[in-house]
Each structure stands twice: as C-alpha cells, then as structure tokens.
Tab-separated table of C-alpha atoms in Angstrom:
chain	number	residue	atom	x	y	z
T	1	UNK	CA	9.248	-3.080	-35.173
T	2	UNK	CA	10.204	0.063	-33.082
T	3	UNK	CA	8.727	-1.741	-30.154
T	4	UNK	CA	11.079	-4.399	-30.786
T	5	UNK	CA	13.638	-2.137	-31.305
T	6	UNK	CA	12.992	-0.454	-27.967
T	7	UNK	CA	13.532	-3.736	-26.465
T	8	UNK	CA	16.854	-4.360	-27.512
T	9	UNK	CA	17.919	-0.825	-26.811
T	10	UNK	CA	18.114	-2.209	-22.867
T	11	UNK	CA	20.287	-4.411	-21.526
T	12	UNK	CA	19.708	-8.234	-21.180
T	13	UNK	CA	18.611	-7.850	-16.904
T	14	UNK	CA	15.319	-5.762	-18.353
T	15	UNK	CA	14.978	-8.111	-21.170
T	16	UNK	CA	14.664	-10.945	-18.682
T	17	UNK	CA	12.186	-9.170	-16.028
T	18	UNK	CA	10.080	-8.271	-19.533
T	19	UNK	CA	10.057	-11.650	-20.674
T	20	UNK	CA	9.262	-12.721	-16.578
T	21	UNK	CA	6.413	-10.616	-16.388
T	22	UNK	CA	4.748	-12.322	-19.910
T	23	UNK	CA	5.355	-15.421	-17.971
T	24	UNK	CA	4.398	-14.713	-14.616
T	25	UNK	CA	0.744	-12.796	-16.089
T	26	UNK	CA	0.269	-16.188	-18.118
T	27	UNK	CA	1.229	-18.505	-15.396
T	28	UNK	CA	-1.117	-16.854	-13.152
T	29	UNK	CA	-3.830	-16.519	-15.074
T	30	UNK	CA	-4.235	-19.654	-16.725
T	31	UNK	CA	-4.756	-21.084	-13.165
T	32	UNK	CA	-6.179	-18.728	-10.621
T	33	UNK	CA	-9.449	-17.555	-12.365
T	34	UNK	CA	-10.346	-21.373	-12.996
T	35	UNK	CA	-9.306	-22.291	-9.108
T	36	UNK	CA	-12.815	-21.164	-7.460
T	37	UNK	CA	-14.898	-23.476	-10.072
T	38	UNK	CA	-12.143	-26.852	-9.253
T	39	UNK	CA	-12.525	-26.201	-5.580
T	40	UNK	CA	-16.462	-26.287	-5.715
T	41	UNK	CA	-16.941	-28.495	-8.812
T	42	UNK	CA	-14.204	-31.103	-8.728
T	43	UNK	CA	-13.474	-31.180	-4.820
T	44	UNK	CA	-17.321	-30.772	-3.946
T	45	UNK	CA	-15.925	-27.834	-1.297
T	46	UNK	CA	-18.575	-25.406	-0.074
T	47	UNK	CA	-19.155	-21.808	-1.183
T	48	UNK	CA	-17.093	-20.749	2.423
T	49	UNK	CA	-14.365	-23.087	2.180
T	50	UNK	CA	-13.762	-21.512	-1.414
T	51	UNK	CA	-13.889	-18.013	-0.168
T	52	UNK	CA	-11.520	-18.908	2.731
T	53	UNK	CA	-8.818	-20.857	-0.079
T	54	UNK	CA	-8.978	-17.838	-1.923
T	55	UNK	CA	-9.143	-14.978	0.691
T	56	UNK	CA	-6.168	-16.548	2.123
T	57	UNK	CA	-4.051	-16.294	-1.298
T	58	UNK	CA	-5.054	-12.831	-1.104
T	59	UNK	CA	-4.244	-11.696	2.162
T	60	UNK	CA	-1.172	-13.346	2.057
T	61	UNK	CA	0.210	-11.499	-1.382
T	62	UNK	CA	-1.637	-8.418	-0.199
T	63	UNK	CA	-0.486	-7.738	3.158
T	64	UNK	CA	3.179	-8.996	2.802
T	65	UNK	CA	3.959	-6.750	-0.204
T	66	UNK	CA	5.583	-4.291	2.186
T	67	UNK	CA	7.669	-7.159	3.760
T	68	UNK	CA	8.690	-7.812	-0.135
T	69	UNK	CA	10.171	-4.859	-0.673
T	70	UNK	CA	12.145	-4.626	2.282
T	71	UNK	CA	13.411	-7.993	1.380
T	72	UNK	CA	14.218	-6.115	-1.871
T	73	UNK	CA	16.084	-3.525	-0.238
T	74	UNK	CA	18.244	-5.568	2.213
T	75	UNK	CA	18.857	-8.644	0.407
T	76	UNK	CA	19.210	-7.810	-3.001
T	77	UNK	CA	15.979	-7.707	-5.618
T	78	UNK	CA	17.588	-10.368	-7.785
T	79	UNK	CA	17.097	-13.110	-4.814
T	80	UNK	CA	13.914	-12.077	-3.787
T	81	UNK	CA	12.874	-12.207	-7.463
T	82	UNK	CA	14.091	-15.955	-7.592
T	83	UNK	CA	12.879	-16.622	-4.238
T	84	UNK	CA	9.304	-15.647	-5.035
T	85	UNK	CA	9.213	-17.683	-8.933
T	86	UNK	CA	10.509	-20.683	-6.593
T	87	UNK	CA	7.719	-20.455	-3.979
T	88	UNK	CA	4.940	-19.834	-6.649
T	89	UNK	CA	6.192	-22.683	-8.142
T	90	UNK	CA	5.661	-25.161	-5.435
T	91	UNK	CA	2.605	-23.485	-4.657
T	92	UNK	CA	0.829	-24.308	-8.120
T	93	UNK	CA	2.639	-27.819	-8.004
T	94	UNK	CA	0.630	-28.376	-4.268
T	95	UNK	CA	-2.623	-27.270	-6.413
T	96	UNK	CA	-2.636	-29.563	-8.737
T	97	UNK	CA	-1.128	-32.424	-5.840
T	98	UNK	CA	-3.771	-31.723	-3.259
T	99	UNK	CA	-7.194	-32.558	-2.407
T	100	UNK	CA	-6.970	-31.786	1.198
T	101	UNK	CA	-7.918	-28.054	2.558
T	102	UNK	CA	-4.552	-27.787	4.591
T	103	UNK	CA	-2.593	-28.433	1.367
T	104	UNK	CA	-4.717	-26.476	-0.597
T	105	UNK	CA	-4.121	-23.541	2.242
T	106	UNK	CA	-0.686	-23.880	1.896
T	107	UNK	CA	-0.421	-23.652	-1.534
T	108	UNK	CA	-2.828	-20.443	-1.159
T	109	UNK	CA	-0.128	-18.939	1.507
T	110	UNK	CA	2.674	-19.997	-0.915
T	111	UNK	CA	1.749	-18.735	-4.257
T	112	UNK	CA	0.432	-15.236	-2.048
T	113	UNK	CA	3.810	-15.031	-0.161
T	114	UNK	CA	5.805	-15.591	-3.997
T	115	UNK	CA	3.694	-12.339	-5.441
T	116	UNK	CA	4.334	-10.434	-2.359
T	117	UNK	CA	8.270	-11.241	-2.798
T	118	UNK	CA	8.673	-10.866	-6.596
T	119	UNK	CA	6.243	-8.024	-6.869
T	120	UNK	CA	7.988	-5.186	-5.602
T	121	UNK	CA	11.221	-6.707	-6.203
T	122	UNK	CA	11.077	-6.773	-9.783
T	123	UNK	CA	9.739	-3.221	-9.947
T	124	UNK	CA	12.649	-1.915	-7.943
T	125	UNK	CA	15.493	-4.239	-9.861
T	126	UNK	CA	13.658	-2.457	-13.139
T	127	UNK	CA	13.872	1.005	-11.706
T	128	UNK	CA	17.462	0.389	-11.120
T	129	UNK	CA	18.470	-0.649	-14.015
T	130	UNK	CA	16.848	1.404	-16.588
T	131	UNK	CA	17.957	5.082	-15.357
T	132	UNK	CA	16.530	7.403	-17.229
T	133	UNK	CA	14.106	5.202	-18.936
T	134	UNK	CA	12.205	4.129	-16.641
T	135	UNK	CA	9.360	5.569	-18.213
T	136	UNK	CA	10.100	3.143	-21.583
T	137	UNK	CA	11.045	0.038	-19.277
T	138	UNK	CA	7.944	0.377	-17.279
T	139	UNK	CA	5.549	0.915	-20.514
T	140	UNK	CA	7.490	-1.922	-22.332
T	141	UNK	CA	6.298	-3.931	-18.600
T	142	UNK	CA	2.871	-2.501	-19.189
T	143	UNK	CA	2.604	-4.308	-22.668
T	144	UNK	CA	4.392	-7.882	-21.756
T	145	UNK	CA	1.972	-8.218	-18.589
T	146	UNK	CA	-1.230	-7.195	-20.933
T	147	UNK	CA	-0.009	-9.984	-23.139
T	148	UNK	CA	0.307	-12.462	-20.648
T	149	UNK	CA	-3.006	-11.487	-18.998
T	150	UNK	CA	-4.674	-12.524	-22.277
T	151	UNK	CA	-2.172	-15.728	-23.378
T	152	UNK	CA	-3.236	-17.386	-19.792
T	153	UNK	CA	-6.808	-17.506	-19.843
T	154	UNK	CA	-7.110	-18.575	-23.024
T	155	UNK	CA	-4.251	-21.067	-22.788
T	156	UNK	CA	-6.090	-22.129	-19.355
T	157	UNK	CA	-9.320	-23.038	-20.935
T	158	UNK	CA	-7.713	-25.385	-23.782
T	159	UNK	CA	-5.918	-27.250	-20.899
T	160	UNK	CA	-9.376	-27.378	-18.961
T	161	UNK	CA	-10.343	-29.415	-21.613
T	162	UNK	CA	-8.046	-32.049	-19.999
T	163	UNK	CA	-8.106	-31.164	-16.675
T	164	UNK	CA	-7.437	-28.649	-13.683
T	165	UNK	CA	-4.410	-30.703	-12.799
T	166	UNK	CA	-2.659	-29.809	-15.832
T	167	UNK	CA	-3.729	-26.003	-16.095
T	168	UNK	CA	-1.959	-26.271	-12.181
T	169	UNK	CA	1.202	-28.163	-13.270
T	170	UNK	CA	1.534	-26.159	-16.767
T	171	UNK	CA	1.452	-22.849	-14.732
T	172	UNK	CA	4.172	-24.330	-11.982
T	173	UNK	CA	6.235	-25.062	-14.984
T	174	UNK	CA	6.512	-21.725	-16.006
T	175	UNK	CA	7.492	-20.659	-12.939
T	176	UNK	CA	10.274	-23.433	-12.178
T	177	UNK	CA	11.509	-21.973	-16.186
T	178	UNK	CA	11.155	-18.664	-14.364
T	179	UNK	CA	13.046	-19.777	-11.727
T	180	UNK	CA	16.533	-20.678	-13.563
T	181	UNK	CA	16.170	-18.026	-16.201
T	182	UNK	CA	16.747	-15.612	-13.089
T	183	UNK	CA	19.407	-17.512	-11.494
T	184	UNK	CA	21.017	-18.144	-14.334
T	185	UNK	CA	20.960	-15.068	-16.278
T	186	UNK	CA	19.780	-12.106	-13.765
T	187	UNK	CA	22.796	-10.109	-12.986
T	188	UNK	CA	23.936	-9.844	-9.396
T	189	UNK	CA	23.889	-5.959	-7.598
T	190	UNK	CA	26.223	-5.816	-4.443
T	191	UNK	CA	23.242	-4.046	-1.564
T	192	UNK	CA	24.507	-1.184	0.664
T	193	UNK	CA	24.550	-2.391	4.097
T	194	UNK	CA	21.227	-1.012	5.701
T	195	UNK	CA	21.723	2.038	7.987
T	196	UNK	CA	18.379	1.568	10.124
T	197	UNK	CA	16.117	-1.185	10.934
T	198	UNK	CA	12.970	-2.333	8.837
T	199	UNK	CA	10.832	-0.533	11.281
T	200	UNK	CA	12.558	2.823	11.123
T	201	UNK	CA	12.611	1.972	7.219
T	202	UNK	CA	8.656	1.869	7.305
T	203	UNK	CA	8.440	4.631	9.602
T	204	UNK	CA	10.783	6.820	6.975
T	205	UNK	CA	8.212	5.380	4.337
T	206	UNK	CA	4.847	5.907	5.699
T	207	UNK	CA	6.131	9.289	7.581
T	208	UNK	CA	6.599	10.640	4.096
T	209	UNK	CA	3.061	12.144	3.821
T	210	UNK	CA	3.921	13.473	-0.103
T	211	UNK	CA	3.831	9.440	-0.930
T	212	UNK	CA	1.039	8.594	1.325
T	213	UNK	CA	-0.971	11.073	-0.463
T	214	UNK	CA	-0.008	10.168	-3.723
T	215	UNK	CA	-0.492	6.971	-3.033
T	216	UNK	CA	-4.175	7.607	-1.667
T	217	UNK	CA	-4.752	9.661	-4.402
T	218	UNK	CA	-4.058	6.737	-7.068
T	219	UNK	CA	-6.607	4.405	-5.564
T	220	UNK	CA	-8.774	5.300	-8.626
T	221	UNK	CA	-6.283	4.052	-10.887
T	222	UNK	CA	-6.079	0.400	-9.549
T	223	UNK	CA	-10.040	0.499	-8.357
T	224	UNK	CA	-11.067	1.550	-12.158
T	225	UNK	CA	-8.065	-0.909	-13.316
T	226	UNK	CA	-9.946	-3.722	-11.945
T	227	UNK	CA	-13.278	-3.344	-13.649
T	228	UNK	CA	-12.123	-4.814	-16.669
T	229	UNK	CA	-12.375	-7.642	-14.378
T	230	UNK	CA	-16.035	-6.878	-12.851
T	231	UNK	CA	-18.153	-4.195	-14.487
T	232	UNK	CA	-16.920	-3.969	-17.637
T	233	UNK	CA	-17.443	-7.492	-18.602
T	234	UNK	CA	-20.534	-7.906	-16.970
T	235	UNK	CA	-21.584	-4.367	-18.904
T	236	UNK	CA	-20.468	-6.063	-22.345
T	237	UNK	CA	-22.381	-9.454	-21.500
T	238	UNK	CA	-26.104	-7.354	-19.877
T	239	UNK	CA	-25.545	-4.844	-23.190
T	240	UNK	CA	-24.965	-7.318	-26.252
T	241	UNK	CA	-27.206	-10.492	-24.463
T	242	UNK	CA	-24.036	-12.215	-25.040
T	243	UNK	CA	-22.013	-14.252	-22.633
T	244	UNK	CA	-18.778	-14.309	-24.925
T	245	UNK	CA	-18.260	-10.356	-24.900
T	246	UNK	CA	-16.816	-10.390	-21.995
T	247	UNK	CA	-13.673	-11.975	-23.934
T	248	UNK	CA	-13.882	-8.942	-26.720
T	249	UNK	CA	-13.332	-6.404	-23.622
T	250	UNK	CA	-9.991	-8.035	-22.874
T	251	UNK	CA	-9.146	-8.596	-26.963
T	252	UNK	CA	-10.042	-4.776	-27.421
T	253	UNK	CA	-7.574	-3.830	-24.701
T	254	UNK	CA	-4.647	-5.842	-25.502
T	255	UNK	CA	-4.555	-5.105	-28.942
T	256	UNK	CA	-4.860	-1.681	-28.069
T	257	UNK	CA	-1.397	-1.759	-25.436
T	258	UNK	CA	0.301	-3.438	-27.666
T	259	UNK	CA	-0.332	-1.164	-30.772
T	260	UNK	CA	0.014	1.722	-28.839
T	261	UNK	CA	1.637	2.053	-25.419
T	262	UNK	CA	5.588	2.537	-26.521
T	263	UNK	CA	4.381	5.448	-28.858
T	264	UNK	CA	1.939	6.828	-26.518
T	265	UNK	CA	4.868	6.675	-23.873
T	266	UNK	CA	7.746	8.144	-26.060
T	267	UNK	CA	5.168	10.906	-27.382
T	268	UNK	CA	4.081	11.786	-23.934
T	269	UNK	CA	7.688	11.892	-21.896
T	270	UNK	CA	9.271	15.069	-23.213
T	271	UNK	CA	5.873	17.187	-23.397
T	272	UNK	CA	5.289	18.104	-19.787
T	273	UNK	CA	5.476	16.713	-16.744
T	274	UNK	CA	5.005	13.467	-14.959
T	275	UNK	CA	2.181	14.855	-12.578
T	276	UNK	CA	0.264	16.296	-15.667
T	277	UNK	CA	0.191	12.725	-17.675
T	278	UNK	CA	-0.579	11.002	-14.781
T	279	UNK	CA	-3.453	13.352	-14.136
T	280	UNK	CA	-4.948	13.032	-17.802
T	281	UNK	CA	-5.011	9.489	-17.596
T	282	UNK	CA	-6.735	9.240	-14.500
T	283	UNK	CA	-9.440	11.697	-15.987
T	284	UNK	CA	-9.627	9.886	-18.696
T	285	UNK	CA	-10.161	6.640	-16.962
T	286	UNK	CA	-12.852	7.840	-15.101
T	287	UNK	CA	-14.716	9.132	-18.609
T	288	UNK	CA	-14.304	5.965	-19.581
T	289	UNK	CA	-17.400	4.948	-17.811
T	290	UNK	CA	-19.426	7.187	-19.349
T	291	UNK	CA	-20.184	5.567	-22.993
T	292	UNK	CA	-21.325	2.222	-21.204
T	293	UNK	CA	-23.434	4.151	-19.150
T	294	UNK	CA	-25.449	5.241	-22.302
T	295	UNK	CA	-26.428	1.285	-22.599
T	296	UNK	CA	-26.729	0.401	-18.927
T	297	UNK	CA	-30.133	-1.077	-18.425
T	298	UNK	CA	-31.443	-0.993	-21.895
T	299	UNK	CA	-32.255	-4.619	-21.640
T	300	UNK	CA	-32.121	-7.176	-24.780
T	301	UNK	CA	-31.058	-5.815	-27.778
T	302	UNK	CA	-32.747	-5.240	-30.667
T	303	UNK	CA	-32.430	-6.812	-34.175
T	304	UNK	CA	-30.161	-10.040	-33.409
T	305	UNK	CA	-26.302	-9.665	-34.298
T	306	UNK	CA	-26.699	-6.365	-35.901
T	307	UNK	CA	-28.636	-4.604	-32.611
T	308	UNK	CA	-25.892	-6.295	-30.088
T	309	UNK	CA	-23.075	-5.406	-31.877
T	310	UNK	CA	-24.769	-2.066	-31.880
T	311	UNK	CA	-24.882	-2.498	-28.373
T	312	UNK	CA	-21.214	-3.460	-27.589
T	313	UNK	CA	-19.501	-0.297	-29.477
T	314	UNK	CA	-20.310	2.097	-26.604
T	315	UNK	CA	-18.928	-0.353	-23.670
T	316	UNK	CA	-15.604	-1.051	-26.209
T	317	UNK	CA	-15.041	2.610	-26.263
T	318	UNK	CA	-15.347	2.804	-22.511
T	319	UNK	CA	-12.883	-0.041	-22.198
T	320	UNK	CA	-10.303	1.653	-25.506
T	321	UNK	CA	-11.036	4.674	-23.326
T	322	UNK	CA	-9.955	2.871	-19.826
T	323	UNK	CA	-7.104	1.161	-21.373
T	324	UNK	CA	-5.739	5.016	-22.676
T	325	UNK	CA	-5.735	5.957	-19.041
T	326	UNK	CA	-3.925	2.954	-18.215
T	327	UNK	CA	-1.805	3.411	-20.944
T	328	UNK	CA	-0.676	7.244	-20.476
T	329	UNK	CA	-0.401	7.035	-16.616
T	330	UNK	CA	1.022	4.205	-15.370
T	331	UNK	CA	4.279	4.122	-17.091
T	332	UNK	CA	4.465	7.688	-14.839
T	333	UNK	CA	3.339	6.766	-12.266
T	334	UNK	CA	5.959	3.315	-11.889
T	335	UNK	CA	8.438	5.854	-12.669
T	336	UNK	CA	7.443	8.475	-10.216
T	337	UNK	CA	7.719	6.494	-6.779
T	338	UNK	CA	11.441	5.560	-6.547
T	339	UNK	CA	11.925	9.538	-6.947
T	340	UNK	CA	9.837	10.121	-3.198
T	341	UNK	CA	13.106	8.857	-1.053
T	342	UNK	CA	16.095	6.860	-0.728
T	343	UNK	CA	17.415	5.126	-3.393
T	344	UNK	CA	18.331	2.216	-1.174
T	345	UNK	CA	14.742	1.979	-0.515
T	346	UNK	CA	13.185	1.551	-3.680
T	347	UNK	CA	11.671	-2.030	-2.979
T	348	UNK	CA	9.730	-0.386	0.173
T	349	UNK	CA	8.385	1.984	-1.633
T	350	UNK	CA	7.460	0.068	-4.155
T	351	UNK	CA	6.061	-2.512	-1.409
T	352	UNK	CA	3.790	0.127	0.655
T	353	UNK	CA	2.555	1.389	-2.774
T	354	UNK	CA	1.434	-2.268	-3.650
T	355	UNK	CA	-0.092	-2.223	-0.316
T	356	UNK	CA	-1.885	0.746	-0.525
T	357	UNK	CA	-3.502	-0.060	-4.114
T	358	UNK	CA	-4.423	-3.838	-3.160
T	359	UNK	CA	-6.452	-2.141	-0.277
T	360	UNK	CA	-8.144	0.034	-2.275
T	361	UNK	CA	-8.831	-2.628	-4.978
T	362	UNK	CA	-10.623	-4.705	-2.499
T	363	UNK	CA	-12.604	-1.761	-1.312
T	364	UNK	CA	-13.388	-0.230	-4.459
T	365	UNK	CA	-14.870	-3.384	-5.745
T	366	UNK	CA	-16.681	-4.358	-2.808
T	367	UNK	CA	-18.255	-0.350	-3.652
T	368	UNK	CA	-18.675	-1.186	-7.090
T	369	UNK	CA	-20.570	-4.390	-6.298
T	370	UNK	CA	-22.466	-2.965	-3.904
T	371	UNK	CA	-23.646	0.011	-6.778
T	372	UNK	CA	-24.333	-3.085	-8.920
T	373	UNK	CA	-26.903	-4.663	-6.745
T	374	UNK	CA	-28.846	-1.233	-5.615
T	375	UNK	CA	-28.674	-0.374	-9.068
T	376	UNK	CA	-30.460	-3.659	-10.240
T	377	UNK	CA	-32.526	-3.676	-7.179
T	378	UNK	CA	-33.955	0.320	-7.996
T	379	UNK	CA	-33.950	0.244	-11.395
T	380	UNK	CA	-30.473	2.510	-11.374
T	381	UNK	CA	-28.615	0.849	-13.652
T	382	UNK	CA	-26.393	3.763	-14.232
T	383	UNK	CA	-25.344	3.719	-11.065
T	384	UNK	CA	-21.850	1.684	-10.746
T	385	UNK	CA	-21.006	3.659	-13.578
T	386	UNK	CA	-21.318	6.714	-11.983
T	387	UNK	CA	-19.619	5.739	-9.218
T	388	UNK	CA	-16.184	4.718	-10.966
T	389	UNK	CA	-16.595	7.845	-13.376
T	390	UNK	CA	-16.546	10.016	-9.956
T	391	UNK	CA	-13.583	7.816	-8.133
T	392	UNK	CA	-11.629	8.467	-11.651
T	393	UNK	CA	-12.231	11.992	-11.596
T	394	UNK	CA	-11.470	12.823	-7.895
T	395	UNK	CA	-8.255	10.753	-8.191
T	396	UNK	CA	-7.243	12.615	-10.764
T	397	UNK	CA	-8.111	15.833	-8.892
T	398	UNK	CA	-6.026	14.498	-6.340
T	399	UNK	CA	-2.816	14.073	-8.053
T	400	UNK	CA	-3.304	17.763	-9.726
T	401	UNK	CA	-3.805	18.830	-6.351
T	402	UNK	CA	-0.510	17.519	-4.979
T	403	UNK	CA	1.214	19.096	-8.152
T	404	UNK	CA	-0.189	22.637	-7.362
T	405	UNK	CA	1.148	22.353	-4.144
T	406	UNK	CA	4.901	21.187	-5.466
T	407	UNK	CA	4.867	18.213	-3.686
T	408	UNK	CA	5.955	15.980	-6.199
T	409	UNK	CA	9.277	14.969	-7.512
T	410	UNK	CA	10.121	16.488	-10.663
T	411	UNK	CA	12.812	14.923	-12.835
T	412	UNK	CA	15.979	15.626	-13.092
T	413	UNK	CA	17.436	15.968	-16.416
T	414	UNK	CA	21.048	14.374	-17.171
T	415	UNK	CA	23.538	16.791	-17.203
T	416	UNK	CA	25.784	17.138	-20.261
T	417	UNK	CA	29.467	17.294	-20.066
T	418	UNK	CA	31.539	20.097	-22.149
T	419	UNK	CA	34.315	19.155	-23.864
C-alpha cells in the first residue's frame, strides 16, 4: 500500500514512464531471450549467422546510446521516447514477418536503435520531472522494470507454446500501446535552444573527468548486475542438479524489489550521503558472491530434494544479497548523474553513462566466462566467484575514493521560505 501510495504522490508524466518501463522490460523479454533458439531451430541459421543477428542488435543499442541522449537534449525527451517505442515496434513486427537475414538485420538495427533512443531519454524526462525525488522515482523505476523482467519470460514461454511469431507480434503490440500512451498522454517540455554543437556537447561530457571516473568506477555495478543472467543461474542449476533453479534466482529477486526497494530507498535518503549508499551497495554486491562460492564445485547433491534444496539456500542468499546492492545503490546512483553538469544536458549524460556500463557489461562477462571455463578446466570452481566478489569490491573502493577526494556532487537541500 505505501508503495502504491508513493506512486500516486507523482504526477501522471512519471506514472506513465513507470508503467512504460513494466512494459518495455516485458516486451523485451518475452522475445529477445527466445530469438537465438528461433533463428537456429526454426530458420535452420548457423551458430555465426545467430551471433551476427544478435551482435548487431547489440551494437546498435549499445553504441548509439550517446546519440540518444543528445537527441534527448535537443529535441525534447518526450519525442525521442515515442520515437524509440515506434521503432521497437516495427522492429519486433519485422521479427515475427521475416525469414530472410537482411530483414532479420534490420529488425536487429531497429529494435537496437529504439533502446538507444528511449533509454536515456526516459531517464532524463524522469530526472526532470521528479525534482527532489528522484531518488523515489528512480527506485519506484527499479521495481516496475524488475517486474517486467520477470512477467516477459514467463509470458514468452506460454506463447512459445504457439509459436515464435506470436511471442514477436505480442511484444510489438506492447510497444505500438506504448507508442500512443506517450503521444497521447506524455506532457510536452518546450527545449532551450542548444548553445554548442553535439560535438562540443560530448567534449563538455567526456572532458568532465569527475563523471568519467564515476562512471568507470560503476562498471562493477552493471558487470555483477548481469550475472543474474550468467553465473548465478548457472551456480543455482551446477549446485541443486536442477535445471529449473535458474527460474527461483529471478523469483527470489523480484519478490525481494518489490517488498523492499521503496522502504529501503526512503530509509536510506536522509541518513547520509549519496556517495556512501552507493558505496555500501556496491560492497555488498560484490559479497554477494561469496555464499555461492561455499557450493561451487561440490558436484551432485546429496539426499534428493532435501540435499538440493540444501544446496540452493547459499546461492539464494548470494542473489537476496546481489539484489540489496542493487537495491540500495542504484536509485543513487540514477539520481547522482544529472547533478555532474548542465541541466540541459541531462540526456547526454545519461547517454555516455549507458555507454560506458554496456561496455563494461560486455567485458565483464566475456571475464566472467572466461573464469568459468579455467575454473572447470583446473578444477577452480571458485574462481568466477572470486572474480566478481573482487570487481564488486574495487568498484566500490572506487566510488569511496572519489568521495574522499570531494569530487562528487552533493545535494542540495530545498531552501525554505520565511514568512
């Protein structure tokens, strides 16, 4: 109820973009986890071609992020937003049209290009609007993207039961609902006219080395974020013997956001500072490798049901552990970046963060994989889990460094007026 109630406390713009992320999270993934298995199994494509199909949808959301929030900053978030549902949704519509690799390349470069546009937009349009909540709005984000994360996988497998055709169309009809919601009901903001070319706006941007640092320092957030979708499950599946506990890792997490984040959040915002949460959570996202590490390579499980549920409590705790971190940072951390520069250039900042963080995702699962064979290969099987409990830790060393030093923005409390 007081979750609920936080809700309505902001006004009907942040409402919407809440109630787009759900969509856009469930949209996405009910289609894009099942894509590699249609492109080999029901096209007959090659292990390459998938890897290209997908690489491409990649790149293209990855590497245009910054371009996003520019787009954000010049034209007005609220049109970027709609541009980006529109593309995504002709780009799941040419999925589930298309046989063909140059359709299915364009509707890779599509539905990429629409998360590179409505990515940082919506971040910055939220930043806006919430004022001196951002903290709230970005939790309250935190908990409707959880919940979609979960809602489209499931929802994707029941319509795999009919086919990949309508996973694809079901997903682009979300987005083409997306799509009017915004233009129909997501205010308009008049956009200073821009004082300097996009160039000298990324050169402002990347020049400002407080940012870059802080924004090299939170690699471990995104690189640990992502093992729910890598170690973690495979942990759960190698510790219980089971192949459905990968599901309770994601179960275990969003019943944990949603009980939890707003409260965690409100208890959290007046009882220090930004850089000091944001710190904690990082630590503790990196200790949340440790408990599976007490199971890694134990082999089958004793005693049927009763040994691998034995099993699974210590890689739960790491993941209640890793969704705490997640929990108690990133709400600070969304709210931290507009506070590095111009107001006016929210959406780039945003954009270069986004940049930064899908570079290090790509990296620090291409490390983690790598620790994953050696580990299997030497008989190390605490060895991946080493390696994220380390990136954890020196991220959040980093961040405590930059707050020694003063670097980062502090916030500024509203001033009251005397009668």
């Amino acid at each position: 109820m007081k979750t609920w109630h936080e809700i309505r406390g902001f006004p009907l713009a942040i409402r919407l973009l809440l109630i787009n992320q759900l969509g856009v999270n469930t949209g996405f993934y009910l289609l894009v986890p099942y894509l590699a298995v249609h492109l080999s199994e029901d096209l007959g494509m090659s292990a390459a071609v998938v890897g290209v199909v997908l690489g491409v949808r990649n790149l293209s959301q990855q590497g245009l992020f910054l371009i996003g929030g520019s787009a954000s900053d010049r034209l007005g978030a609220r049109g970027v937003i709609i541009a980006g549902c529109a593309l995504r949704t002709v780009g799941f519509g040419l999925f589930a049209l298309g046989d063909s690799l140059a359709v299915l390349l364009a509707a890779s470069v599509l539905s990429g290009l629409a998360g590179a546009l409505f990515n940082p937009a919506v971040r910055a349009y939220l930043a806006q609007e919430a004022g001196d909540r951002k903290a709230e709005a970005f939790a309250l984000f935190n908990v409707f993207a959880t919940t979609g994360a979960l809602v489209g996988p499931l929802l994707g497998s029941a319509l795999l039961l009919v086919d990949f055709r309508a996973s694809a169309l079901t997903a682009a009809a979300i987005f083409a609902v997306l799509t009017l919601a915004q233009a129909v009901v997501l205010p308009a903001r008049e956009v200073a006219p821009a004082t300097n070319s996009v160039l000298g706006d990324w050169r402002e941007v990347v020049g400002n080395r407080v940012f870059m640092a802080f924004a090299l320092a939170m690699v471990g957030m995104f690189t640990l974020e992502n093992q729910l979708y890598l170690l973690l499950p495979d942990g759960a599946r190698r510790a219980t013997g089971w192949e459905g506990a990968a599901g309770l890792v994601f179960l275990v997490g969003t019943v944990a956001n949603l009980s939890l984040q707003m409260r965690i959040t409100r208890a959290l915002k007046e009882r220090g500072s930004r850089a000091r949460w944001i710190g904690v959570g990082l630590g503790l996202m990196g200790l949340a490798f440790v408990p599976p590490m007490a199971v890694a390579g134990l082999g089958t499980p004793p005693g049927g049901v009763g040994g691998a549920a034995l099993r699974a409590l210590p890689v739960l705790a790491g993941v209640l552990l890793l969704y705490l971190g997640v929990m108690i940072a990133q709400p600070f951390v969304m709210e931290l970046i507009p506070d590095f520069g111009r107001p006016d250039l929210t959406g780039t900042y945003f954009g270069l963060f986004y940049v930064v963080s899908g570079i290090a995702a790509a990296v620090g699962n291409t490390v983690v994989g790598w620790a994953m064979d050696t580990g299997d290969r030497a008989h190390l099987q605490w060895l991946p889990w080493a390696c994220c409990l380390v990136c954890g830790l020196l991220s959040a060393a980093g961040v405590a460094w930059l707050h020694r030093l003063r670097g980062l923005p502090v916030r500024v409390a509203p001033v009251s007026m005397a009668a």
